[in-house]
Coordinates of C-alpha atoms in Angstrom, one line a residue:
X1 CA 15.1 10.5 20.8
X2 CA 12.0 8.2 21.3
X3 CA 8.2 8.5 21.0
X4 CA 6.4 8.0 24.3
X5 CA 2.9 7.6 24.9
X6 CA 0.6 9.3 27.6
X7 CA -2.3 7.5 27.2
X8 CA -3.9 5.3 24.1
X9 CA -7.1 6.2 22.1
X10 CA -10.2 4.6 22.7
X11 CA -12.0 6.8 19.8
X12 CA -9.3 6.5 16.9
X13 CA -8.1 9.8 17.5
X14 CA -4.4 10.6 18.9
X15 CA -2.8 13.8 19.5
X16 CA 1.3 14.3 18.6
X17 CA 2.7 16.7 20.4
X18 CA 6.3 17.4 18.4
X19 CA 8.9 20.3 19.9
X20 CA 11.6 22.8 18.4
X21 CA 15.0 23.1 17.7
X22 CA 17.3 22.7 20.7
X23 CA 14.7 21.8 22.9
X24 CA 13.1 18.1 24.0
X25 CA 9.9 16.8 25.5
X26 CA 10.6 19.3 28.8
X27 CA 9.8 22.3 25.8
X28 CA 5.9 21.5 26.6
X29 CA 6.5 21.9 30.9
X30 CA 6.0 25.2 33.1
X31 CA 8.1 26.5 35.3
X32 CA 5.3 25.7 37.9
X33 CA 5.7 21.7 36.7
X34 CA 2.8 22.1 34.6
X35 CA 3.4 20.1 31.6
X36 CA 0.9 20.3 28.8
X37 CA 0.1 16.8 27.7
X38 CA -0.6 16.0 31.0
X39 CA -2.8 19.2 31.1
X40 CA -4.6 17.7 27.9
X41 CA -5.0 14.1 29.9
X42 CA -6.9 16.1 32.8
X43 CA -9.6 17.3 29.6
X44 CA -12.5 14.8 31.4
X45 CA -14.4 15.6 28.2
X46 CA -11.7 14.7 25.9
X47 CA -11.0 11.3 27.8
X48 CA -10.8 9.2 24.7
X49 CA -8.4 10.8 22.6
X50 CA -4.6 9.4 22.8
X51 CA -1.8 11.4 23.9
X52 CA 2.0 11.3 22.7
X53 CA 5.1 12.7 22.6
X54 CA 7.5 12.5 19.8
X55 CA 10.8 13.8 20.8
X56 CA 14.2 13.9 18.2
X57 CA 17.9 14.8 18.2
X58 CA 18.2 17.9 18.3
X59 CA 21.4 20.5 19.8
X60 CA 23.5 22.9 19.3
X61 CA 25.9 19.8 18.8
X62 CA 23.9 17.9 16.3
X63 CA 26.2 18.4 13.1
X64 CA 25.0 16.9 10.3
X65 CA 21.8 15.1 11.5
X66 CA 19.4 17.3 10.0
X67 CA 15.5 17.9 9.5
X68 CA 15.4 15.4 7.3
X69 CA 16.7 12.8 9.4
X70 CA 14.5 14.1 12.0
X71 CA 11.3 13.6 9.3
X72 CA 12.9 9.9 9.1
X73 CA 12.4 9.6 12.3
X74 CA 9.0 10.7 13.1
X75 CA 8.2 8.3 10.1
X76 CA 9.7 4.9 11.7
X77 CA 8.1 6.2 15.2
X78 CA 4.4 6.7 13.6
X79 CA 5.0 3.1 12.4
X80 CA 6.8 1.6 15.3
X81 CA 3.7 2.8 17.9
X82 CA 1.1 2.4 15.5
X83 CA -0.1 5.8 15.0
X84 CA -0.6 4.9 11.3
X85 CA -3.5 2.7 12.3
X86 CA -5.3 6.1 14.1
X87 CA -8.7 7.6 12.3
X88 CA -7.4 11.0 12.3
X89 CA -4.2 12.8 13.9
X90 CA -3.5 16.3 15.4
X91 CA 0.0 17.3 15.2
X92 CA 0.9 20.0 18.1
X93 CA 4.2 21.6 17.0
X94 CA 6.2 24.0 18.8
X95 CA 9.0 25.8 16.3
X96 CA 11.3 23.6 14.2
X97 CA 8.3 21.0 15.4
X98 CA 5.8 22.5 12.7
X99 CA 8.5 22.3 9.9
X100 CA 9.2 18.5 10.7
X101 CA 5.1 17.5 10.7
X102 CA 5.1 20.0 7.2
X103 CA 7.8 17.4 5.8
X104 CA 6.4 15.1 7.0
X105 CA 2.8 15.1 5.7
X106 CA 4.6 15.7 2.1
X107 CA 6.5 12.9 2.1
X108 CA 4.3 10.1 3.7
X109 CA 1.2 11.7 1.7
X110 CA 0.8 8.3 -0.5
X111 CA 1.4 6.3 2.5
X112 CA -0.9 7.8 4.6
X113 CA -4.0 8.2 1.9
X114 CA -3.3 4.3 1.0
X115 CA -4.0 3.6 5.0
X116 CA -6.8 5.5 5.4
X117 CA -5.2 8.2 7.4
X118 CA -6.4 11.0 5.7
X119 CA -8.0 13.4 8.8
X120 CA -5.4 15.3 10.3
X121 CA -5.3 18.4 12.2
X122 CA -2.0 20.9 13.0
X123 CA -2.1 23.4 15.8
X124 CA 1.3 25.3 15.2
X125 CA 2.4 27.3 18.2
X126 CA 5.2 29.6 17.1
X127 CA 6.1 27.7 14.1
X128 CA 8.4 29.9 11.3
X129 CA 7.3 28.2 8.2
X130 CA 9.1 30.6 6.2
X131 CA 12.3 30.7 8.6
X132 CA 13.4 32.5 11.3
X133 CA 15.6 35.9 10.8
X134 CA 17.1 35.1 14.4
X135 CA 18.3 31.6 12.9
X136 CA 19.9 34.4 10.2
X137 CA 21.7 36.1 12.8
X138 CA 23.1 32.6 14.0
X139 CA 24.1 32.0 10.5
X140 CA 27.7 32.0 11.2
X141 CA 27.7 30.0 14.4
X142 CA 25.5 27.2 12.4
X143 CA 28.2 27.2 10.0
X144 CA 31.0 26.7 12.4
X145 CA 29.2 24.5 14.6
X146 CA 28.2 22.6 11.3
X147 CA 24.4 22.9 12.8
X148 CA 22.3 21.7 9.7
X149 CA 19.0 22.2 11.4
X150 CA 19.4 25.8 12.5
X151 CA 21.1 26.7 8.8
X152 CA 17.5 25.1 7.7
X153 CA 15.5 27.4 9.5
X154 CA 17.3 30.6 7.9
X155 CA 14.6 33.3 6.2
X156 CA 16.0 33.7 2.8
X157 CA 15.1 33.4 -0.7
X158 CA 18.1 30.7 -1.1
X159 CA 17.3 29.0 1.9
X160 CA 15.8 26.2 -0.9
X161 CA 14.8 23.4 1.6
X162 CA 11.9 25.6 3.3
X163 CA 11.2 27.8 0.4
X164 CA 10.6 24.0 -1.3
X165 CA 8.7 23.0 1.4
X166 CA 6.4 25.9 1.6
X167 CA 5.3 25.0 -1.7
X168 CA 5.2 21.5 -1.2
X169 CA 2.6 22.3 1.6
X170 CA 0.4 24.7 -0.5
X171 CA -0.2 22.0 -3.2
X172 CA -0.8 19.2 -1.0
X173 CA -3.7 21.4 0.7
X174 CA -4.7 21.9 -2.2
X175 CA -5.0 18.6 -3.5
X176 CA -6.7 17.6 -0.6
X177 CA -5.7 14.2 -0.1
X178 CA -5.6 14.9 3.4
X179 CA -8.1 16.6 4.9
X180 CA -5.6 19.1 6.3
X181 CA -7.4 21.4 8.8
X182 CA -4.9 24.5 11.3
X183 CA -4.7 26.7 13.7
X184 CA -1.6 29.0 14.3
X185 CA -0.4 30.5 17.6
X186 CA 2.1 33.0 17.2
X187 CA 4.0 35.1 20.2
X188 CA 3.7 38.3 21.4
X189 CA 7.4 39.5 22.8
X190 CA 10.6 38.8 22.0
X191 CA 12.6 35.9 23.7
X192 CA 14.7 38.4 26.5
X193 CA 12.4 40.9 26.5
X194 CA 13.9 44.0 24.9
X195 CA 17.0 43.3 25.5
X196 CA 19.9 42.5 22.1
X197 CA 17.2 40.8 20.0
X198 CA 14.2 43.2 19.7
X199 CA 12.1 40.7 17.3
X200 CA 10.1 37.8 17.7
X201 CA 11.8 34.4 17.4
X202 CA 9.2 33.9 14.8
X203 CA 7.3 36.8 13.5
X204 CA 4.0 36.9 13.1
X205 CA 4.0 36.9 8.9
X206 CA 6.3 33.6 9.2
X207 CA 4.2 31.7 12.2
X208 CA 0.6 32.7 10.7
X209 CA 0.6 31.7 7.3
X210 CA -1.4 28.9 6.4
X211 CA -4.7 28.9 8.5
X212 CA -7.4 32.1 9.0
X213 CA -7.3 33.2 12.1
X214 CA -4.1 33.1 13.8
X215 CA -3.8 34.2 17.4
X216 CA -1.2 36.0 19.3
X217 CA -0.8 35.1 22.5
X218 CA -0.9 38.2 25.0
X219 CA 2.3 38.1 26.8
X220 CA 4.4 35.7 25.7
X221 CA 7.9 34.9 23.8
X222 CA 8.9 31.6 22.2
X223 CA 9.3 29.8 25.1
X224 CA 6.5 30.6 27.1
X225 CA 3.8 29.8 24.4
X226 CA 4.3 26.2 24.8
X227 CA 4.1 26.2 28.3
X228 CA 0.8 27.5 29.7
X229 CA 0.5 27.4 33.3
X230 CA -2.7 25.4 33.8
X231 CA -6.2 24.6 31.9
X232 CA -7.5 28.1 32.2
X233 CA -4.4 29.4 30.3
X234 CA -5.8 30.5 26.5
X235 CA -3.2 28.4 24.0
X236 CA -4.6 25.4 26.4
X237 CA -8.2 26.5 26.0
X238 CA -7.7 27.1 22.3
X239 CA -6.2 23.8 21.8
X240 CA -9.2 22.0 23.3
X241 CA -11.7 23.8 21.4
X242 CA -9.7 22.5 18.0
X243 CA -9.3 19.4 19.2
X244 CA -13.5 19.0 20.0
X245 CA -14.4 20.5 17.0
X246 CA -11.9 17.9 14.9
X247 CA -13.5 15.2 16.7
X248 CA -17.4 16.8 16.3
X249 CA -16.4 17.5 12.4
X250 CA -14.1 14.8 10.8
X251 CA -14.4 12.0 13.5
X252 CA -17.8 11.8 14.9
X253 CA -19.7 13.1 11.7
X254 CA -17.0 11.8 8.6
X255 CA -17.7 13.2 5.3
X256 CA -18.0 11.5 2.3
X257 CA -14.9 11.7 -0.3
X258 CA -16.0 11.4 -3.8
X259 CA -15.1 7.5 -4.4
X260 CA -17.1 6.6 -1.0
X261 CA -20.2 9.1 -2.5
X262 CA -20.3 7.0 -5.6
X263 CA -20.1 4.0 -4.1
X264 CA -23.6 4.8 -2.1
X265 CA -25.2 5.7 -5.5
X266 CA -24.1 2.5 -7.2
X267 CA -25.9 0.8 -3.6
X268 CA -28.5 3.0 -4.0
X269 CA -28.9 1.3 -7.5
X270 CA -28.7 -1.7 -6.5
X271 CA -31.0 -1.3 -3.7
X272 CA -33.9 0.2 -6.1
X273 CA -32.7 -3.1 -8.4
X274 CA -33.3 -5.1 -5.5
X275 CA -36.8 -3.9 -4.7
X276 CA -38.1 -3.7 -8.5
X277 CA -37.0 -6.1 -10.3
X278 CA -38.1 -9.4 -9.2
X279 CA -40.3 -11.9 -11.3
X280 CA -44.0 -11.5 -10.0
X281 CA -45.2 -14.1 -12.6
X282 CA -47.7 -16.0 -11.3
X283 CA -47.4 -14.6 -7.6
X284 CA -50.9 -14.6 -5.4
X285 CA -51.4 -11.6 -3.2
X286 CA -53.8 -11.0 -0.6
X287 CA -56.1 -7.6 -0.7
X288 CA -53.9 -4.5 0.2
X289 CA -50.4 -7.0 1.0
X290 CA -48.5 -5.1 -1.7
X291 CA -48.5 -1.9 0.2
X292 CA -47.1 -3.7 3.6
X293 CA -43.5 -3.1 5.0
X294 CA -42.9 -6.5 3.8
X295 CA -44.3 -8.3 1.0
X296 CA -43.6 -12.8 2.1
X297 CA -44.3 -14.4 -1.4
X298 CA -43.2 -17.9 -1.9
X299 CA -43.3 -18.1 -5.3
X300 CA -41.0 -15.0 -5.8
X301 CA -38.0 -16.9 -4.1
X302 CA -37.9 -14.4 -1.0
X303 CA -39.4 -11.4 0.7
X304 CA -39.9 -7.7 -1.0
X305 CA -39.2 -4.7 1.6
X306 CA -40.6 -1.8 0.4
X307 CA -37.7 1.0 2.0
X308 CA -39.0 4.3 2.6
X309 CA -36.3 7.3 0.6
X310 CA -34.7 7.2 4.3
X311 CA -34.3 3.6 4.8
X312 CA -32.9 3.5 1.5
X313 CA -29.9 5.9 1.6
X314 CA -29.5 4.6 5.1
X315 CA -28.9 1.2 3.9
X316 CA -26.7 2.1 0.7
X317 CA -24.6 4.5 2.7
X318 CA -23.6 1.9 5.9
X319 CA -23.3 -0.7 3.1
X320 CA -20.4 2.1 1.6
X321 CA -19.1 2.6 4.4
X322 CA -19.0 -1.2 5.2
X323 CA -17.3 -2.4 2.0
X324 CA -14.9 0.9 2.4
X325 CA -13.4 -0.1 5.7
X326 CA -13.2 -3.7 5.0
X327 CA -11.0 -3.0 2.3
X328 CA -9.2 -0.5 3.9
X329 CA -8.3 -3.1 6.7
X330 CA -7.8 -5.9 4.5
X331 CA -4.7 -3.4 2.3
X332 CA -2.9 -3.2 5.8
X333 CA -3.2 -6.8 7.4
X334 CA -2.9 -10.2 6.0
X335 CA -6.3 -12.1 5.8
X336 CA -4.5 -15.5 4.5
X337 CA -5.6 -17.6 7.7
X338 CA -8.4 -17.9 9.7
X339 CA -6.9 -16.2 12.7
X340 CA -5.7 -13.3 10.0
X341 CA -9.3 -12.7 9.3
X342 CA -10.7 -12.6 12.5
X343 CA -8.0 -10.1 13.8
X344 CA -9.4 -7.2 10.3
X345 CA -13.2 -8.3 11.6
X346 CA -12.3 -7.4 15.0
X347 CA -10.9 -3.9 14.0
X348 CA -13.6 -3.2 12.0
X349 CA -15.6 -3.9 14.4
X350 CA -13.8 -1.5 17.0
X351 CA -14.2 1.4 14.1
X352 CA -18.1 1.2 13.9
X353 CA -17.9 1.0 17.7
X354 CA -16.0 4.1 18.2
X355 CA -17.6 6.0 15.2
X356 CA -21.5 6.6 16.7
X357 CA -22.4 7.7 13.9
X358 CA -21.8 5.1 11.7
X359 CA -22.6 2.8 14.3
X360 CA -26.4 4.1 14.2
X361 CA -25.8 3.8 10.1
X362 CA -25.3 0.3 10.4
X363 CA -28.0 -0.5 13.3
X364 CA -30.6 1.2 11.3
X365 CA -29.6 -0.6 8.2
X366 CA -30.0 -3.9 10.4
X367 CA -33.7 -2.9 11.1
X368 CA -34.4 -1.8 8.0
X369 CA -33.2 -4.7 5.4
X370 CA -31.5 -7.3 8.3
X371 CA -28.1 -9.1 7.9
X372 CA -29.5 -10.5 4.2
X373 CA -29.7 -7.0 2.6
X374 CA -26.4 -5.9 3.7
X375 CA -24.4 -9.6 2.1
X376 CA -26.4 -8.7 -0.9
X377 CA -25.0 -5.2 -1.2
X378 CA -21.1 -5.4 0.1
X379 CA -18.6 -7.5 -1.8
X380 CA -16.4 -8.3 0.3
X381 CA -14.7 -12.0 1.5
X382 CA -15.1 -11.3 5.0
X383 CA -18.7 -9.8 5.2
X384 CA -20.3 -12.9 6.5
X385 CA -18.3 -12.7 9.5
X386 CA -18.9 -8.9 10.1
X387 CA -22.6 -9.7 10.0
X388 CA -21.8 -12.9 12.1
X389 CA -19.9 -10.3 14.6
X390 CA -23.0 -7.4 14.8
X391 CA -26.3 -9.8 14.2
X392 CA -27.9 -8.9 17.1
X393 CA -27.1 -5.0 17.4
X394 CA -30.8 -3.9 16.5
X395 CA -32.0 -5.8 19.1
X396 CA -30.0 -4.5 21.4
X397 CA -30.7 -1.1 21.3

């Protein structure tokens, strides 16, 4: 029961892979060797992303440590290896694996909101979020056994845990705290062909019930699905596409949330403050000066930059954006010392860095208004050291 990474992110995004009930990390390997994280790792266009593998108790002789130990668990991991510091998430969750990230996401929604950690993406591959009928068939054995985790996964209207939980989920999408974005995989045969069980593990109105456009995969049963046999097989191919459209759509181009949105307007404000309402009393200008890029009056106390509409919004937005992720950083590390302080600039630094779009935000915002514009519009303690850190990026490029 441990968490083990493959590789680190380098763009902020990391990708969980989570397995089922009575299974482990081997749930994700082909017969061939072929084992899908690694397969992921190959992606040379998908280089940057982090790779890891959370793996839990799990057993025909479990007992009494249940699925919401297991939720426990995935919480003190995602803390433990720093995955609550990522800019967005996808869970990939084989079986009982989509249940635990469900529970999850409920529980730690405050948590992860208050960290910034609100992009996350879940590619469910045979999950039954509304139970299993085959774990109704083992009913018995679960009870003598004492198996918590396979009674949990029972289909039935007093099966109150998942029933709970499947309404848990639906408001938490709907409140869209997280940005919670899906894709479902469900299987195509049943596990031993047509043999005593003549059903799928998990059918197809319990494994697609969240996301549009669920996909059966041709061919296989509830083992299979998790283990394609190299990049060309389609849950592999499907699961890159999600992952480089997560990246193109909530990582590389972020969207405003509404507090962020009014925060630019109230720079904007400022901005059009800024440019309008100094004291002109008195000033001397030369023949057609006013209509420069820059107006230099001495007797004004400073310079006047006329910003084109563009310039503007560039300006107030990277300034949002700016204040936004210094306080986000400065909620979840100490800034007490000196050493405290340099440590949040440095991140922040590291997220403009990784996020090109906002880096370009804050380079044209540079050019546009300099280092002076952007202390006069973030309020923030550690602002003079950010612009400390980038004065010099406009130059550079």
């Amino acid at each position: 029961m441990q968490g083990q990474w493959t590789r680190k992110a380098k763009n902020g995004l990391n990708i969980i892979f989570i397995h089922g009930i009575n299974s482990s990390e081997d749930c994700w390997k082909h017969e061939n060797g072929s084992y899908w994280p690694n397969l992921l790792s190959d992606e040379s266009e998908l280089a940057d992303i982090g790779i890891y593998v959370f793996s839990y108790r799990t057993g025909i002789n479990t007992g009494f440590y249940s699925l919401s130990d297991i939720v426990d668990s995935l919480r003190e991991y995602f803390l433990l290896d720093d995955l609550i510091s990522s800019t967005g998430v996808i869970f990939v969750c084989h079986s009982m694996g989509g249940i635990v990230t469900r529970r999850f996401l409920v529980n730690q929604n405050s948590m992860l909101v208050e960290r910034g950690l609100n992009k996350i993406g879940l590619f469910l591959v045979a999950s039954p979020s509304l139970g299993s009928e085959y774990a109704n068939m083992l009913g018995l054995l679960s009870s003598v056994m004492g198996h918590t985790q396979a009674s949990a996964l029972r289909f039935s209207q007093s099966n109150v845990w998942l029933n709970d939980l499947d309404k848990d989920f639906i408001n938490l999408r709907a409140n869209k705290d997280l940005q919670i974005r899906g894709k479902e995989l469900v299987e195509d045969l049943p596990l031993y062909g047509k043999g005593l069980i003549k059903k799928q593990i998990v059918e197809p109105f319990s494994g697609a019930k969240y996301f549009g456009n669920s996909f059966k995969v041709p061919g296989s049963d509830h083992s299979t699905i998790a283990t394609p046999a190299n990049k060309d097989a389609v849950q592999h191919r499907l699961l890159v596409q999600f992952i480089k459209d997560f990246l193109q759509e909530e990582i590389l181009t972020p969207k405003l949330d509404g507090s962020l949105k009014g925060q630019t307007e109230k720079q904007e404000q400022r901005i059009s403050k800024k440019i309008s309402n100094f004291n002109l009393q008195g000033a001397q200008f030369a023949g057609g000066l006013v209509n420069a890029d820059t107006v230099n009056a001495n007797q004004i106390g400073g310079n006047i930059t006329n910003y084109n509409p563009g310039q503007k919004q560039n300006l107030a937005q990277a300034a949002a954006e700016i204040e936004q992720l210094l306080n986000q950083l400065s909620q979840t590390y100490p800034t007490a010392t000196t050493s405290e302080k340099m440590t949040v600039v440095a991140k922040a630094v590291d997220e403009i860095e990784s996020n090109p779009t906002l880096k370009a935000r804050v380079i044209g915002a540079l050019k546009a208004g300099g280092t002076e514009a952007l202390k006069e519009l973030i309020d923030h303690p550690l602002i003079n050291i950010l612009l400390a850190s980038i004065d010099g990026w406009q130059e550079a490029e």
